[in-house]
PDB file of C-alpha atoms in Angstrom:
ATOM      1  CA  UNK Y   1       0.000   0.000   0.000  1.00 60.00           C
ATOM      2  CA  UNK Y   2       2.673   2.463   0.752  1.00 64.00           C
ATOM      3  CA  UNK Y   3       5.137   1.758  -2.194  1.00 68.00           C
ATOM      4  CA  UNK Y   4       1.563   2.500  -4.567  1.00 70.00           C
ATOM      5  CA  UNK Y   5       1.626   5.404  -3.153  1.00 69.00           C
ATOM      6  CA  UNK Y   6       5.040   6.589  -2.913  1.00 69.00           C
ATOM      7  CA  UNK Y   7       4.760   5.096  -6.963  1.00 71.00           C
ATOM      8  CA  UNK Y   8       1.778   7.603  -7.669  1.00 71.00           C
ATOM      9  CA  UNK Y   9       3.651  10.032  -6.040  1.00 70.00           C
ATOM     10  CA  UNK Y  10       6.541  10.356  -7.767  1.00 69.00           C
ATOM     11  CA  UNK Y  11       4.185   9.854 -10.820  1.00 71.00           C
ATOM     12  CA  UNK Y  12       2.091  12.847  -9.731  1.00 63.00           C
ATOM     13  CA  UNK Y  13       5.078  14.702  -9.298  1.00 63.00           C
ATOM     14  CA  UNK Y  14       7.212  13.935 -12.660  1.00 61.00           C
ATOM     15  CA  UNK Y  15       3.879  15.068 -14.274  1.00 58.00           C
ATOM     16  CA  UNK Y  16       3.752  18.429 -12.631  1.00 58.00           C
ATOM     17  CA  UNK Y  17       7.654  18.583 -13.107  1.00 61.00           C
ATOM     18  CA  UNK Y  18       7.155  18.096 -17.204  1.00 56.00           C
ATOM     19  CA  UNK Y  19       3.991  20.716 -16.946  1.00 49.00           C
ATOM     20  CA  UNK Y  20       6.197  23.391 -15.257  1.00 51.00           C
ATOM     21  CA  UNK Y  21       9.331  22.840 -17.586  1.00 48.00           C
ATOM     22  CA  UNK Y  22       6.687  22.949 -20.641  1.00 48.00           C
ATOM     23  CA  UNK Y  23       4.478  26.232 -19.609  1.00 47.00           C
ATOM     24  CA  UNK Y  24       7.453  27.809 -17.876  1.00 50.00           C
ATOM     25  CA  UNK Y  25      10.272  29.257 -20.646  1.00 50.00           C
ATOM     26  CA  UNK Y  26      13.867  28.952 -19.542  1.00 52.00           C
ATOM     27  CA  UNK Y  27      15.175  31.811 -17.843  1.00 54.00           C
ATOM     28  CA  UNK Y  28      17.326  33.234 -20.969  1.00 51.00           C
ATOM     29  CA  UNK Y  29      14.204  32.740 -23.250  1.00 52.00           C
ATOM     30  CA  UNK Y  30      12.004  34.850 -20.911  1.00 55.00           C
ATOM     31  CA  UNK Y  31      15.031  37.722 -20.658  1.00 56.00           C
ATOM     32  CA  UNK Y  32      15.679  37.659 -24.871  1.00 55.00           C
ATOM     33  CA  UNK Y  33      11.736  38.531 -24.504  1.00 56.00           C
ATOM     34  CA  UNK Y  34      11.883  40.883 -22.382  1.00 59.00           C
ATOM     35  CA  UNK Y  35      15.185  42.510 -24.147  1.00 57.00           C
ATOM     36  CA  UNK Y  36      13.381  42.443 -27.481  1.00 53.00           C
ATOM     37  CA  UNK Y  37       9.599  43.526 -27.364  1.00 52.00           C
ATOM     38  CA  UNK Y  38       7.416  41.214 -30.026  1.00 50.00           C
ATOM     39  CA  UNK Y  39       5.293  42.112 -32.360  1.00 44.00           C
ATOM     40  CA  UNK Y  40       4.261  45.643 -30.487  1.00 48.00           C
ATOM     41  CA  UNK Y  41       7.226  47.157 -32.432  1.00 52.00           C
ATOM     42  CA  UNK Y  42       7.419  45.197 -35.028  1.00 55.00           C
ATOM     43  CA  UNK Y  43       6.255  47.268 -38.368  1.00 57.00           C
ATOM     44  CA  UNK Y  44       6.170  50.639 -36.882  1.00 59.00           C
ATOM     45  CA  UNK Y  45       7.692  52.976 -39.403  1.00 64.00           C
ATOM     46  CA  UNK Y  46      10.429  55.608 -38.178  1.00 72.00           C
ATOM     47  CA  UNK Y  47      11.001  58.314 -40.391  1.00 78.00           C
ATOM     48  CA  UNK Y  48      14.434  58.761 -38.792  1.00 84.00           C
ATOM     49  CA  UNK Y  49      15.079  55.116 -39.978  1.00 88.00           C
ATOM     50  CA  UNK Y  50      16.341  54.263 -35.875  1.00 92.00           C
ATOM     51  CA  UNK Y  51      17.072  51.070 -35.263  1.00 93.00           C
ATOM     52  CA  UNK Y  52      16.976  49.371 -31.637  1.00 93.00           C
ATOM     53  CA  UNK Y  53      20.287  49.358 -29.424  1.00 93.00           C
ATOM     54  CA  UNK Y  54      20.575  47.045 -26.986  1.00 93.00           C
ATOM     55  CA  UNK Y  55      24.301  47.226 -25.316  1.00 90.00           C
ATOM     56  CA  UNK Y  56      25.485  44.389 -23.412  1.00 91.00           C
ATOM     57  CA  UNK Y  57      28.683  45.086 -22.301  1.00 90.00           C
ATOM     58  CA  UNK Y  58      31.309  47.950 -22.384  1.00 87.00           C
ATOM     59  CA  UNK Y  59      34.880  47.264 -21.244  1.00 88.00           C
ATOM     60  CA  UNK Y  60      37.286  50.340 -21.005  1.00 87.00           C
ATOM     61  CA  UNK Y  61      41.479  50.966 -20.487  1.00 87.00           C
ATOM     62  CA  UNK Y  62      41.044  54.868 -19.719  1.00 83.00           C
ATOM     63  CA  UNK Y  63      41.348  55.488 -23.554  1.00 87.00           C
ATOM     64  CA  UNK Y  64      39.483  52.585 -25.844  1.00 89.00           C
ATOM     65  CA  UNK Y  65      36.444  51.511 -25.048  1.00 89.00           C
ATOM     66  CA  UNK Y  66      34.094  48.653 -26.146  1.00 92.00           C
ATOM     67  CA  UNK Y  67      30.708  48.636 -26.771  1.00 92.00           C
ATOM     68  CA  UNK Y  68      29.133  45.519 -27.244  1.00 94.00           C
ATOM     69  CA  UNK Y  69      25.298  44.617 -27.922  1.00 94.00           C
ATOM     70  CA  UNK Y  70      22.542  44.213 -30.755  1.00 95.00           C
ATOM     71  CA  UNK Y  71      21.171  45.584 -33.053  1.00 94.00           C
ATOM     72  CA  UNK Y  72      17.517  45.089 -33.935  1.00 94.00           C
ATOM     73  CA  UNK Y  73      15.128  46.143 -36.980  1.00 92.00           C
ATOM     74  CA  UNK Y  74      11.682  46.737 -35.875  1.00 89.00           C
ATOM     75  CA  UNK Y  75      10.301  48.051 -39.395  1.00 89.00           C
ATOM     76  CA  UNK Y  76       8.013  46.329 -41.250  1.00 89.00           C
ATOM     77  CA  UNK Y  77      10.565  46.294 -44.409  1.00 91.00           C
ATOM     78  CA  UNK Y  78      14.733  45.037 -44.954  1.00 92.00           C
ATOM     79  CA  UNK Y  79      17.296  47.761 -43.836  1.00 93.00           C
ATOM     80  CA  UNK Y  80      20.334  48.276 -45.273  1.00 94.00           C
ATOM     81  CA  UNK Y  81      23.814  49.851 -43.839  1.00 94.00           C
ATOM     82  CA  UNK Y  82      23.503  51.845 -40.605  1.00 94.00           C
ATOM     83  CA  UNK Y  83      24.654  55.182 -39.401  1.00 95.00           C
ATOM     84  CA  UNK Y  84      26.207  54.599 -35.660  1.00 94.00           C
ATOM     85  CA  UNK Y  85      26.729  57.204 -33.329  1.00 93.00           C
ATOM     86  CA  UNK Y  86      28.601  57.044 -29.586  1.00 92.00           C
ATOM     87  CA  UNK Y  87      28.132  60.159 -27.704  1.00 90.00           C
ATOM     88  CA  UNK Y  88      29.970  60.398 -24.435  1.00 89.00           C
ATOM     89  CA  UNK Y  89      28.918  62.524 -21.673  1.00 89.00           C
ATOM     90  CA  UNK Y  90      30.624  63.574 -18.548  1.00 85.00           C
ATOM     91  CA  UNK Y  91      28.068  63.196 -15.180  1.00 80.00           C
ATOM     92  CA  UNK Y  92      25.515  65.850 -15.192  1.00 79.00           C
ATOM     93  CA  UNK Y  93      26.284  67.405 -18.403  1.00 80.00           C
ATOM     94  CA  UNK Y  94      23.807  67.171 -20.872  1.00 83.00           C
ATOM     95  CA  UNK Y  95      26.133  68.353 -23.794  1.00 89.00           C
ATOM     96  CA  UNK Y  96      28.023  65.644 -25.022  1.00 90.00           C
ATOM     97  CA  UNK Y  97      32.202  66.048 -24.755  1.00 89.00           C
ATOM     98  CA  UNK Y  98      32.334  63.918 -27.757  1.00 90.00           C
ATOM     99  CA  UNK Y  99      30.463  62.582 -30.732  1.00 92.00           C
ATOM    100  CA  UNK Y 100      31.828  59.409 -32.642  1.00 92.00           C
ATOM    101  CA  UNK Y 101      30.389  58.409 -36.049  1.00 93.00           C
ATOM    102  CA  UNK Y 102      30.743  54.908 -37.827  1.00 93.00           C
ATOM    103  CA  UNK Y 103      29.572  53.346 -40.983  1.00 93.00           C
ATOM    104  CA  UNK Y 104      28.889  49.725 -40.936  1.00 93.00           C
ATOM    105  CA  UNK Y 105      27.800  47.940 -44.116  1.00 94.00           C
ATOM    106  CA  UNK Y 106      24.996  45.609 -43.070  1.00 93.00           C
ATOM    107  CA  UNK Y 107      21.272  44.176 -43.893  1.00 94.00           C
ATOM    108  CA  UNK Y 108      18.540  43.340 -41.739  1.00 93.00           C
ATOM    109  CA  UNK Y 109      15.455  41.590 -42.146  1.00 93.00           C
ATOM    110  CA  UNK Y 110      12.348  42.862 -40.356  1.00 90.00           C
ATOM    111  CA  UNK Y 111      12.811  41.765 -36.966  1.00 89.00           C
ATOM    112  CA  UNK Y 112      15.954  40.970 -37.366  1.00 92.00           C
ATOM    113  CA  UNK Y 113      18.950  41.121 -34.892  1.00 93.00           C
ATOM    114  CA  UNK Y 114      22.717  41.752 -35.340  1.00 93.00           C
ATOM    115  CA  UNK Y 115      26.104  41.858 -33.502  1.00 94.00           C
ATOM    116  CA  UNK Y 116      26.686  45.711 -32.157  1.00 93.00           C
ATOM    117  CA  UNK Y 117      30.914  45.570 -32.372  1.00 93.00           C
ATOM    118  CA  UNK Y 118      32.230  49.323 -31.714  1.00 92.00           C
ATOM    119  CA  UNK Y 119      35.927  49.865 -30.805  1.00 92.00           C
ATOM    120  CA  UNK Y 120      35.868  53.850 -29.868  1.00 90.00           C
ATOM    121  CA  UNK Y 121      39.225  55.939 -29.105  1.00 90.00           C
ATOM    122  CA  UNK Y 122      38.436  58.596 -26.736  1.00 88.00           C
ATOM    123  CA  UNK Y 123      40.273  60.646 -23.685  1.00 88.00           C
ATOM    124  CA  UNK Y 124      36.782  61.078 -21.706  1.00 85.00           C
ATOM    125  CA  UNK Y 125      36.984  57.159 -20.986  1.00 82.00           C
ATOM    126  CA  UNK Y 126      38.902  57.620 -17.388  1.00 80.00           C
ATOM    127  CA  UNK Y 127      36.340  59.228 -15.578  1.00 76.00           C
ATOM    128  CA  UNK Y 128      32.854  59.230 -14.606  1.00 80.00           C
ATOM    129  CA  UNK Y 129      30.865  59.040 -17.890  1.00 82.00           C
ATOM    130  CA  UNK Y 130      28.283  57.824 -19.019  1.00 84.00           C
ATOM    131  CA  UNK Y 131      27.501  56.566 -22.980  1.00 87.00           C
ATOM    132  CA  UNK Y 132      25.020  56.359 -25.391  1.00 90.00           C
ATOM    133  CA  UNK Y 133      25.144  54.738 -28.912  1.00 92.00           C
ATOM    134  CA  UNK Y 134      22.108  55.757 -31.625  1.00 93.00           C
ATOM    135  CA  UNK Y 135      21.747  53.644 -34.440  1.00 94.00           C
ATOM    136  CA  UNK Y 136      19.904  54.574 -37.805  1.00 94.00           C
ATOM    137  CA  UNK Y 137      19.394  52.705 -40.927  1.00 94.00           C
ATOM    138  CA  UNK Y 138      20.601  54.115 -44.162  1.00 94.00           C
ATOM    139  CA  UNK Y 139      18.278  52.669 -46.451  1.00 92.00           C
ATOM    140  CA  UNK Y 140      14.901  50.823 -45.448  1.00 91.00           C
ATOM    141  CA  UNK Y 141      13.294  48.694 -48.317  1.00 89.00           C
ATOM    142  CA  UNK Y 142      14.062  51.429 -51.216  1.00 88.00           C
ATOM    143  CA  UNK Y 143      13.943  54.523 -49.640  1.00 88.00           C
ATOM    144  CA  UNK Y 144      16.720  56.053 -48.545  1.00 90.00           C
ATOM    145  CA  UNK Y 145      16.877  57.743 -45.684  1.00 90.00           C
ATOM    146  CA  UNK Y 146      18.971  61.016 -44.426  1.00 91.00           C
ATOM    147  CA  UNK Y 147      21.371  61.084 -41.994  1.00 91.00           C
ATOM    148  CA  UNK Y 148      20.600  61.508 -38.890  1.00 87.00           C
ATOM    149  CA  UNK Y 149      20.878  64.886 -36.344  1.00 82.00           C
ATOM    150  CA  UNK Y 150      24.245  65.318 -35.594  1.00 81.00           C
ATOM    151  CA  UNK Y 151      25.992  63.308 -38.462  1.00 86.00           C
ATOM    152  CA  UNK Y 152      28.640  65.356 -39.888  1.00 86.00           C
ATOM    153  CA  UNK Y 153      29.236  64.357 -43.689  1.00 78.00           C
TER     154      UNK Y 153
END
């Protein structure tokens, strides 16, 4: 009698173990959802042509620093090439000390993520600072779109 129901309990339990692990997403899959917003975004037209920056990590010697992250295209159509920008700001100055531009020569699908990779050489990395990296598409299905405020030809 009691090894029936120390059998139907482990039975019970195994079943409630495979309903959790099937209704409950892993940790990581719940965070990549919360770090990149569904369908809510997905389509919405920017006439600036921005693209989503997520940064992941930033490592610094007192003069390079490196930005790493993703990239993400929430317009309804394929973007190609983006305009980067790193601004770095000293604490409570809202005037940036310096503005970095990059090129990079990519395409992404609607939806679609990429690595962010920027290597940046600045003197304003040994202090207190704070970043913050703008992306915007230079071309979104066949439109092309202008640069962005700020972007110096």
């Amino acid at each position: 009698m009691i090894n029936s129901m120390m059998r139907n309990a482990w039975r019970v339990a195994a079943l409630l173990t495979g309903l959790m692990l099937t209704a409950c997403p892993p940790p990581e899959m719940q965070r990549e959802r919360e770090l990149y917003a569904g369908t809510e975004t997905k389509g919405v037209v920017d006439p600036l042509g921005r693209l989503e920056v997520f940064t992941t990590s930033l490592l610094t010697d007192g003069r390079n620093v490196k930005v790493r992250g993703k990239l993400r295209n929430t317009m309804a159509e394929t973007t190609h090439g983006a305009r980067l920008l790193f601004r770095i700001f000293s604490s409570g100055e809202s005037r940036p000390l310096q503005t970095i531009q990059e090129d990079k020569d990519i395409q992404l699908e609607s939806g679609g993520t990429t690595a962010l990779r920027m290597d940046v050489e600045t003197m304003y990395a040994n202090g207190n600072f704070f970043f913050v990296v703008e992306a915007y598409a230079k071309r979104v299905g066949d439109h092309d779109i202008p640069p962005p405020p700020g972007w110096k030809e």
